[in-house]
Amino acid sequence: MTDWPNSGGVGPRPVPNRAVPTTGPGNDPGGGYGYGGHASYDSGYNTGQVYAGSGYAGGGPGEPAAPGHGGARPAPDWGRRFKAGLVTLLVVLLVWSVGTYFWADSKLRREVDLSTVMDRPEKGEGTTYLIVGSDSREGLSDEDRKKLRTGSAEGKRTDSMIILHVGPEGNTMISLPRDSWVTIPEFKGSESGKTFPSPGARKLNAAYSMDGATLLVRTVEYNTGLHIDHYAEIGFGGFASIVDALGGVEMDIPRDIKDKNSGADFKKGRQTLDGAQALAFVRNRYEAGSDLERTKNQQKFLSALANQAATPSTVINPFRLYPTLGAGLDTLIVDEDMGLFDLASMFWAMKGVSGGEGTSMNMPIAGSAPQGSLKWDMTRVKQLVGQLKNGEKVTVRAD
């Protein structure tokens, strides 16, 4: 066993972890880290000591900082962050819009096949909708029927009928009194597919009672010469639910109204109607004095409803949009070719009429007819239809 000099003891010296360099400061006398000109001993042991004030680990005072360590941070790129946030927002809005579209489109009840309607007139300029309010009690509980004062009659009848024409020279809303005396033509049964002979002259609402929406469209087309492009129908329950989902609809009631049959009980002036009150207002018939007065009230309310439903506070607010769409689309019956864009066009057109950008009128009437019905003034009807089909400005007026 070898005694190592200056070791303070005897015994073998441990083998170092790494070789001692043959060149460098340790082998140069007085050259840096040796002792007395001899190479310094490196055990490979790190004491873990950290030197303060150095620009990098193991450095000394005054030495430059290594890249990426210490130094000032670069200023945030706010322009880039804004662009990234804007892109994210646009993507979220796009996904939300697409999702809403498909959700709402799936709720449309496309139950009316207009292709089965016989002998249809040629299509003219613009788009023509037939909008029907039915007295359907579908989905209403006994409590709902009592609250809405709908009665308990079975089946469905038309409570209101409106032609809405969207044309290049403005939009036109034409109410068709349900007591209009018209010819119900030969027709093809919507369920049987059989052809039935004309039952002759009847009140217009009898067509719907006999064979539903397709015979009503057939009868309107036969008596007017207008081609109906789309059909939309809503029942009592759906109508009231839409109004409630919107938080009510503001109306200016022209006079005090009280009618025990419909439940209407209003004071003159501007007020907000809830679903039950709105239904009572549009159904008010006996106090109104005539079916013509009633149809005018229906047009006023539908225009106000469309005006409120198409505001940004409803369209871009999901807490109002989804309840409104859910309430309306579940009970809205349309033709098989009607899409959400057609439905939106219909509402925007009604809103335009209420804003003074169109014409609102009843079908021109010439006088009374059998069974307390109303006879159309066919001279003015033909003139009106001609203007609509040709895309001209409507100049015909009705009482």
Coordinates of C-alpha atoms in Angstrom, one line a residue:
M1 CA 0.0 0.0 0.0
T2 CA 1.4 3.4 -1.0
D3 CA 1.7 6.4 1.2
W4 CA 0.6 9.5 -0.6
P5 CA 2.6 12.7 0.2
N6 CA 0.7 15.4 2.1
S7 CA -2.3 13.1 2.5
G8 CA -2.3 13.1 6.2
G9 CA -2.7 9.4 6.2
V10 CA -2.0 6.2 4.4
G11 CA -4.1 4.2 2.1
P12 CA -5.0 4.1 -1.6
R13 CA -6.0 7.3 -3.2
P14 CA -9.5 7.3 -4.9
V15 CA -9.7 7.2 -8.6
P16 CA -11.1 10.5 -9.9
N17 CA -14.3 10.6 -11.9
R18 CA -12.8 12.2 -14.9
A19 CA -9.2 12.5 -16.2
V20 CA -7.1 15.4 -15.3
P21 CA -6.5 17.5 -18.3
T22 CA -3.0 17.5 -19.7
T23 CA -3.3 21.1 -20.9
G24 CA -4.9 24.2 -19.6
P25 CA -4.5 26.4 -16.6
G26 CA -4.0 23.5 -14.2
N27 CA -0.8 22.4 -15.9
D28 CA 0.7 25.8 -16.3
P29 CA 2.6 27.0 -13.3
G30 CA 0.7 29.9 -11.7
G31 CA -1.8 29.5 -14.4
G32 CA -5.2 29.8 -12.8
Y33 CA -6.4 26.9 -10.7
G34 CA -3.4 24.7 -9.9
Y35 CA -1.6 24.7 -6.6
G36 CA 2.1 25.6 -6.8
G37 CA 2.3 24.8 -10.5
H38 CA 0.7 21.4 -10.1
A39 CA -2.6 20.4 -11.7
S40 CA -5.5 20.9 -9.3
Y41 CA -7.4 17.9 -8.0
D42 CA -11.0 17.5 -9.4
S43 CA -13.1 15.1 -7.5
G44 CA -16.1 15.7 -9.7
Y45 CA -18.0 16.7 -6.6
N46 CA -20.3 19.8 -6.9
T47 CA -21.0 21.6 -3.7
G48 CA -24.2 23.1 -5.2
Q49 CA -23.1 26.6 -4.4
V50 CA -24.7 29.3 -6.5
Y51 CA -22.9 32.5 -7.2
A52 CA -24.9 35.7 -7.1
G53 CA -24.4 38.5 -9.5
S54 CA -23.4 36.4 -12.4
G55 CA -25.2 36.5 -15.7
Y56 CA -25.2 32.8 -16.0
A57 CA -24.8 29.8 -13.7
G58 CA -21.2 29.5 -12.6
G59 CA -20.2 33.0 -13.9
G60 CA -18.6 35.7 -12.0
P61 CA -19.4 39.4 -11.3
G62 CA -19.3 41.6 -14.3
E63 CA -19.6 38.8 -16.8
P64 CA -22.3 39.2 -19.6
A65 CA -25.7 37.5 -19.2
A66 CA -26.2 34.5 -21.3
P67 CA -29.0 34.7 -24.0
G68 CA -32.5 33.7 -22.7
H69 CA -31.6 34.2 -19.0
G70 CA -32.3 37.4 -17.2
G71 CA -32.7 40.6 -19.1
A72 CA -35.9 42.6 -20.0
R73 CA -39.0 40.7 -21.4
P74 CA -40.2 41.8 -24.9
A75 CA -43.4 44.0 -25.0
P76 CA -46.7 42.0 -25.6
D77 CA -47.9 42.0 -29.2
W78 CA -51.4 43.4 -28.6
G79 CA -52.3 43.5 -32.3
R80 CA -51.6 39.8 -32.7
R81 CA -53.6 39.0 -29.5
F82 CA -56.5 41.1 -30.8
K83 CA -56.5 39.3 -34.1
A84 CA -56.4 35.9 -32.4
G85 CA -59.3 36.9 -30.1
L86 CA -61.3 38.1 -33.1
V87 CA -60.7 34.9 -35.0
T88 CA -61.8 32.9 -32.0
L89 CA -64.9 34.9 -31.6
L90 CA -65.8 34.6 -35.3
V91 CA -65.3 30.8 -35.1
V92 CA -67.5 30.5 -32.0
L93 CA -70.3 32.6 -33.7
L94 CA -70.1 30.5 -36.8
V95 CA -70.4 27.3 -34.9
W96 CA -73.2 28.7 -32.9
S97 CA -75.1 30.0 -36.0
V98 CA -74.7 26.7 -37.9
G99 CA -75.8 24.7 -34.8
T100 CA -78.8 26.9 -34.3
Y101 CA -79.8 26.6 -38.0
F102 CA -79.8 22.8 -38.0
W103 CA -81.5 22.7 -34.6
A104 CA -84.3 25.0 -35.7
D105 CA -84.5 23.4 -39.2
S106 CA -85.1 20.0 -37.6
K107 CA -88.1 21.4 -35.6
L108 CA -90.0 22.6 -38.7
R109 CA -93.1 20.4 -39.2
R110 CA -93.1 20.0 -43.0
E111 CA -96.5 18.3 -43.3
V112 CA -98.1 20.0 -46.3
D113 CA -97.5 18.6 -49.8
L114 CA -98.3 21.4 -52.3
S115 CA -97.4 19.1 -55.2
T116 CA -100.8 17.4 -54.8
V117 CA -102.7 20.6 -55.5
M118 CA -104.5 20.4 -58.9
D119 CA -104.4 22.9 -61.8
R120 CA -102.1 25.4 -60.3
P121 CA -101.9 28.9 -61.8
E122 CA -98.6 30.1 -63.2
K123 CA -96.1 31.7 -60.9
G124 CA -95.6 35.4 -61.1
E125 CA -93.0 37.8 -59.8
G126 CA -92.0 37.6 -56.1
T127 CA -93.0 35.0 -53.5
T128 CA -96.5 34.4 -52.1
Y129 CA -97.2 32.9 -48.7
L130 CA -100.5 31.7 -47.3
I131 CA -100.5 32.3 -43.5
V132 CA -103.2 30.5 -41.5
G133 CA -104.1 30.7 -37.9
S134 CA -106.1 27.7 -36.9
D135 CA -108.2 27.0 -33.9
S136 CA -106.3 23.8 -33.2
R137 CA -106.2 22.8 -29.5
E138 CA -103.3 20.4 -30.1
G139 CA -101.1 20.0 -27.1
L140 CA -103.3 22.1 -24.8
S141 CA -104.3 20.7 -21.4
D142 CA -107.7 21.3 -19.9
E143 CA -106.1 24.1 -17.8
D144 CA -104.6 25.7 -20.9
R145 CA -108.0 25.6 -22.7
K146 CA -109.6 27.3 -19.8
K147 CA -106.9 29.9 -19.5
L148 CA -106.9 30.7 -23.2
R149 CA -110.7 30.4 -23.5
T150 CA -110.5 28.2 -26.5
G151 CA -113.4 25.9 -25.8
S152 CA -113.4 22.2 -26.3
A153 CA -114.3 21.8 -29.9
E154 CA -112.6 18.9 -31.7
G155 CA -110.8 19.1 -35.0
K156 CA -109.4 22.2 -36.7
R157 CA -110.9 25.2 -38.4
T158 CA -109.3 28.3 -39.9
D159 CA -109.4 31.3 -37.5
S160 CA -107.6 33.7 -39.8
M161 CA -106.1 33.6 -43.3
I162 CA -103.6 36.1 -44.8
I163 CA -101.9 36.3 -48.2
L164 CA -98.4 37.8 -47.9
H165 CA -96.8 38.7 -51.2
V166 CA -93.1 39.7 -51.2
G167 CA -92.5 41.5 -54.4
P168 CA -90.0 43.9 -56.1
E169 CA -92.2 46.9 -55.5
G170 CA -93.0 46.3 -51.9
N171 CA -94.7 43.7 -49.6
T172 CA -98.5 43.3 -49.4
M173 CA -100.6 41.6 -46.7
I174 CA -104.1 40.7 -47.8
S175 CA -106.6 39.3 -45.2
L176 CA -109.1 36.8 -46.4
P177 CA -112.3 36.9 -44.3
R178 CA -113.1 33.4 -43.3
D179 CA -116.8 34.2 -44.3
S180 CA -115.8 34.9 -47.9
W181 CA -118.3 33.4 -50.4
V182 CA -116.1 31.4 -52.9
T183 CA -116.3 28.4 -55.1
I184 CA -114.6 25.3 -53.8
P185 CA -113.3 23.6 -56.9
E186 CA -112.7 20.0 -57.9
F187 CA -109.8 18.6 -55.8
K188 CA -107.7 15.6 -55.0
G189 CA -108.0 14.2 -51.5
S190 CA -104.9 14.8 -49.4
E191 CA -105.0 11.3 -47.8
S192 CA -107.0 9.2 -50.3
G193 CA -105.5 10.7 -53.5
K194 CA -108.9 10.4 -55.1
T195 CA -110.4 13.2 -57.1
F196 CA -113.6 14.8 -55.7
P197 CA -116.1 16.9 -57.7
S198 CA -116.6 20.6 -56.8
P199 CA -119.0 21.0 -53.8
G200 CA -120.0 24.4 -55.2
A201 CA -120.0 27.8 -53.5
R202 CA -119.3 27.8 -49.8
K203 CA -117.6 29.9 -47.1
L204 CA -113.9 30.0 -47.5
N205 CA -113.2 28.3 -44.1
A206 CA -115.2 25.3 -45.2
A207 CA -112.4 24.3 -47.6
Y208 CA -110.1 23.8 -44.7
S209 CA -112.7 21.8 -42.7
M210 CA -113.3 19.5 -45.7
D211 CA -109.7 18.5 -46.6
G212 CA -107.2 20.7 -44.7
A213 CA -104.4 22.8 -46.0
T214 CA -104.1 21.5 -49.5
L215 CA -107.8 22.1 -50.4
L216 CA -107.5 25.6 -48.8
V217 CA -104.5 26.4 -51.0
R218 CA -106.4 25.0 -54.0
T219 CA -109.5 27.1 -53.3
V220 CA -107.5 30.3 -52.8
E221 CA -105.5 29.8 -56.0
Y222 CA -108.7 28.9 -57.9
N223 CA -110.5 32.1 -56.8
T224 CA -107.7 34.5 -57.0
G225 CA -105.3 33.2 -59.8
L226 CA -102.3 33.7 -57.4
H227 CA -99.8 30.9 -57.2
I228 CA -99.1 30.1 -53.5
D229 CA -95.4 29.3 -53.0
H230 CA -95.4 28.6 -49.3
Y231 CA -97.9 27.7 -46.6
A232 CA -97.5 28.3 -42.8
E233 CA -100.0 27.5 -40.1
I234 CA -100.0 27.9 -36.4
G235 CA -102.5 26.9 -33.7
F236 CA -103.8 28.6 -30.6
G237 CA -101.2 27.1 -28.2
G238 CA -98.2 27.9 -30.4
F239 CA -99.4 31.5 -31.0
A240 CA -99.7 32.2 -27.2
S241 CA -96.4 30.5 -26.5
I242 CA -94.5 32.6 -29.0
V243 CA -95.9 35.8 -27.5
D244 CA -94.9 34.7 -24.0
A245 CA -91.4 33.7 -25.1
L246 CA -90.9 37.2 -26.4
G247 CA -92.0 38.7 -23.1
G248 CA -95.2 40.0 -24.5
V249 CA -96.0 42.2 -27.5
E250 CA -96.7 45.9 -27.3
M251 CA -99.9 47.1 -28.9
D252 CA -101.8 50.4 -29.1
I253 CA -105.4 49.4 -28.4
P254 CA -107.6 51.8 -30.4
R255 CA -110.6 51.7 -27.9
D256 CA -111.9 50.0 -24.8
I257 CA -112.7 46.3 -25.7
K258 CA -114.6 43.8 -23.7
D259 CA -115.8 40.5 -25.2
K260 CA -116.9 37.6 -23.0
N261 CA -116.6 35.1 -25.9
S262 CA -112.9 35.6 -26.6
G263 CA -112.0 36.9 -23.2
A264 CA -110.8 40.3 -24.5
D265 CA -110.8 43.0 -21.8
F266 CA -108.7 46.0 -22.7
K267 CA -108.6 49.7 -22.0
K268 CA -107.7 52.1 -24.8
G269 CA -104.0 52.9 -25.1
R270 CA -100.5 51.4 -25.5
Q271 CA -99.9 48.2 -23.4
T272 CA -98.0 44.9 -23.5
L273 CA -100.1 41.8 -24.2
D274 CA -99.1 38.4 -22.9
G275 CA -100.0 35.2 -24.8
A276 CA -103.5 34.8 -23.5
Q277 CA -104.4 38.5 -24.0
A278 CA -102.9 38.5 -27.5
L279 CA -105.0 35.4 -28.5
A280 CA -108.1 37.1 -27.1
F281 CA -107.4 40.3 -29.1
V282 CA -107.0 38.5 -32.5
R283 CA -110.0 36.2 -31.9
N284 CA -112.3 39.1 -30.9
R285 CA -115.1 38.9 -33.4
Y286 CA -118.5 39.7 -31.9
E287 CA -117.4 43.0 -30.2
A288 CA -115.5 44.0 -33.3
G289 CA -118.8 44.2 -35.2
S290 CA -117.6 42.4 -38.4
D291 CA -115.2 39.8 -39.7
L292 CA -113.5 42.7 -41.7
E293 CA -112.7 44.6 -38.5
R294 CA -111.4 41.4 -36.9
T295 CA -109.0 40.8 -39.8
K296 CA -107.6 44.3 -39.5
N297 CA -106.8 43.6 -35.8
Q298 CA -105.1 40.4 -36.8
Q299 CA -102.9 42.1 -39.3
K300 CA -102.0 44.8 -36.8
F301 CA -101.0 42.2 -34.2
L302 CA -99.1 39.9 -36.6
S303 CA -97.1 42.9 -37.8
A304 CA -96.3 44.0 -34.3
L305 CA -95.3 40.4 -33.4
A306 CA -93.0 40.1 -36.4
N307 CA -91.5 43.5 -35.7
Q308 CA -90.6 42.5 -32.1
A309 CA -89.4 39.0 -33.0
A310 CA -87.0 40.3 -35.7
T311 CA -85.2 42.8 -33.4
P312 CA -81.5 42.4 -32.6
S313 CA -82.5 42.0 -28.9
T314 CA -84.2 38.8 -29.8
V315 CA -82.1 37.5 -32.7
I316 CA -78.7 37.7 -31.1
N317 CA -79.8 37.0 -27.5
P318 CA -79.8 33.2 -27.1
F319 CA -81.9 33.5 -23.9
R320 CA -84.7 35.0 -26.0
L321 CA -84.0 33.4 -29.4
Y322 CA -84.1 29.8 -28.3
P323 CA -87.3 30.0 -26.3
T324 CA -89.0 31.9 -29.1
L325 CA -87.9 29.4 -31.8
G326 CA -88.7 26.5 -29.6
A327 CA -92.2 27.8 -28.8
G328 CA -93.0 28.6 -32.4
L329 CA -91.4 25.9 -34.5
D330 CA -92.8 23.0 -32.4
T331 CA -96.4 24.0 -33.5
L332 CA -95.7 25.7 -36.8
I333 CA -96.9 23.6 -39.8
V334 CA -95.4 24.4 -43.2
D335 CA -95.1 23.0 -46.7
E336 CA -92.5 20.4 -47.5
D337 CA -90.3 22.9 -49.5
M338 CA -90.2 25.6 -46.9
G339 CA -86.9 26.3 -45.2
L340 CA -85.7 28.6 -42.5
F341 CA -84.7 31.2 -44.9
D342 CA -88.2 31.3 -46.4
L343 CA -89.6 31.5 -42.9
A344 CA -87.2 34.4 -42.0
S345 CA -88.2 36.2 -45.3
M346 CA -91.8 35.9 -44.3
F347 CA -91.3 37.5 -40.9
W348 CA -89.1 40.2 -42.3
A349 CA -91.7 41.0 -44.9
M350 CA -94.4 41.3 -42.2
K351 CA -92.1 43.5 -40.2
G352 CA -91.6 45.7 -43.3
V353 CA -95.4 46.1 -43.7
S354 CA -95.7 47.2 -40.1
G355 CA -93.0 49.7 -40.6
G356 CA -94.8 51.3 -43.5
E357 CA -92.7 49.7 -46.2
G358 CA -95.7 47.9 -47.8
T359 CA -99.5 47.6 -48.1
S360 CA -101.9 46.1 -45.6
M361 CA -105.5 45.5 -46.7
N362 CA -108.5 43.2 -46.8
M363 CA -109.6 41.4 -49.9
P364 CA -111.8 43.9 -51.8
I365 CA -115.5 43.2 -50.9
A366 CA -118.5 44.0 -53.0
G367 CA -121.2 43.3 -50.5
S368 CA -123.0 40.5 -48.7
A369 CA -123.7 36.9 -49.9
P370 CA -125.7 33.9 -48.8
Q371 CA -125.4 32.6 -45.2
G372 CA -124.2 35.9 -43.8
S373 CA -121.1 35.7 -45.9
L374 CA -119.1 38.3 -47.9
K375 CA -118.8 38.6 -51.7
W376 CA -115.5 39.6 -53.3
D377 CA -115.3 42.5 -55.7
M378 CA -113.9 40.4 -58.6
T379 CA -113.0 43.4 -60.7
R380 CA -110.7 44.8 -58.1
V381 CA -109.5 41.3 -57.1
K382 CA -108.3 40.7 -60.7
Q383 CA -106.6 44.1 -60.8
L384 CA -104.9 43.4 -57.5
V385 CA -103.7 40.0 -58.5
G386 CA -102.4 41.3 -61.8
Q387 CA -100.3 43.9 -60.1
L388 CA -98.9 41.3 -57.7
K389 CA -98.0 38.8 -60.4
N390 CA -96.4 41.4 -62.6
G391 CA -94.3 42.8 -59.8
E392 CA -96.0 46.2 -60.0
K393 CA -96.7 48.6 -57.1
V394 CA -100.1 47.9 -55.6
T395 CA -102.6 50.7 -56.1
V396 CA -105.8 48.8 -55.5
R397 CA -107.5 49.7 -52.2
A398 CA -110.2 48.0 -50.2
D399 CA -112.6 49.1 -47.5

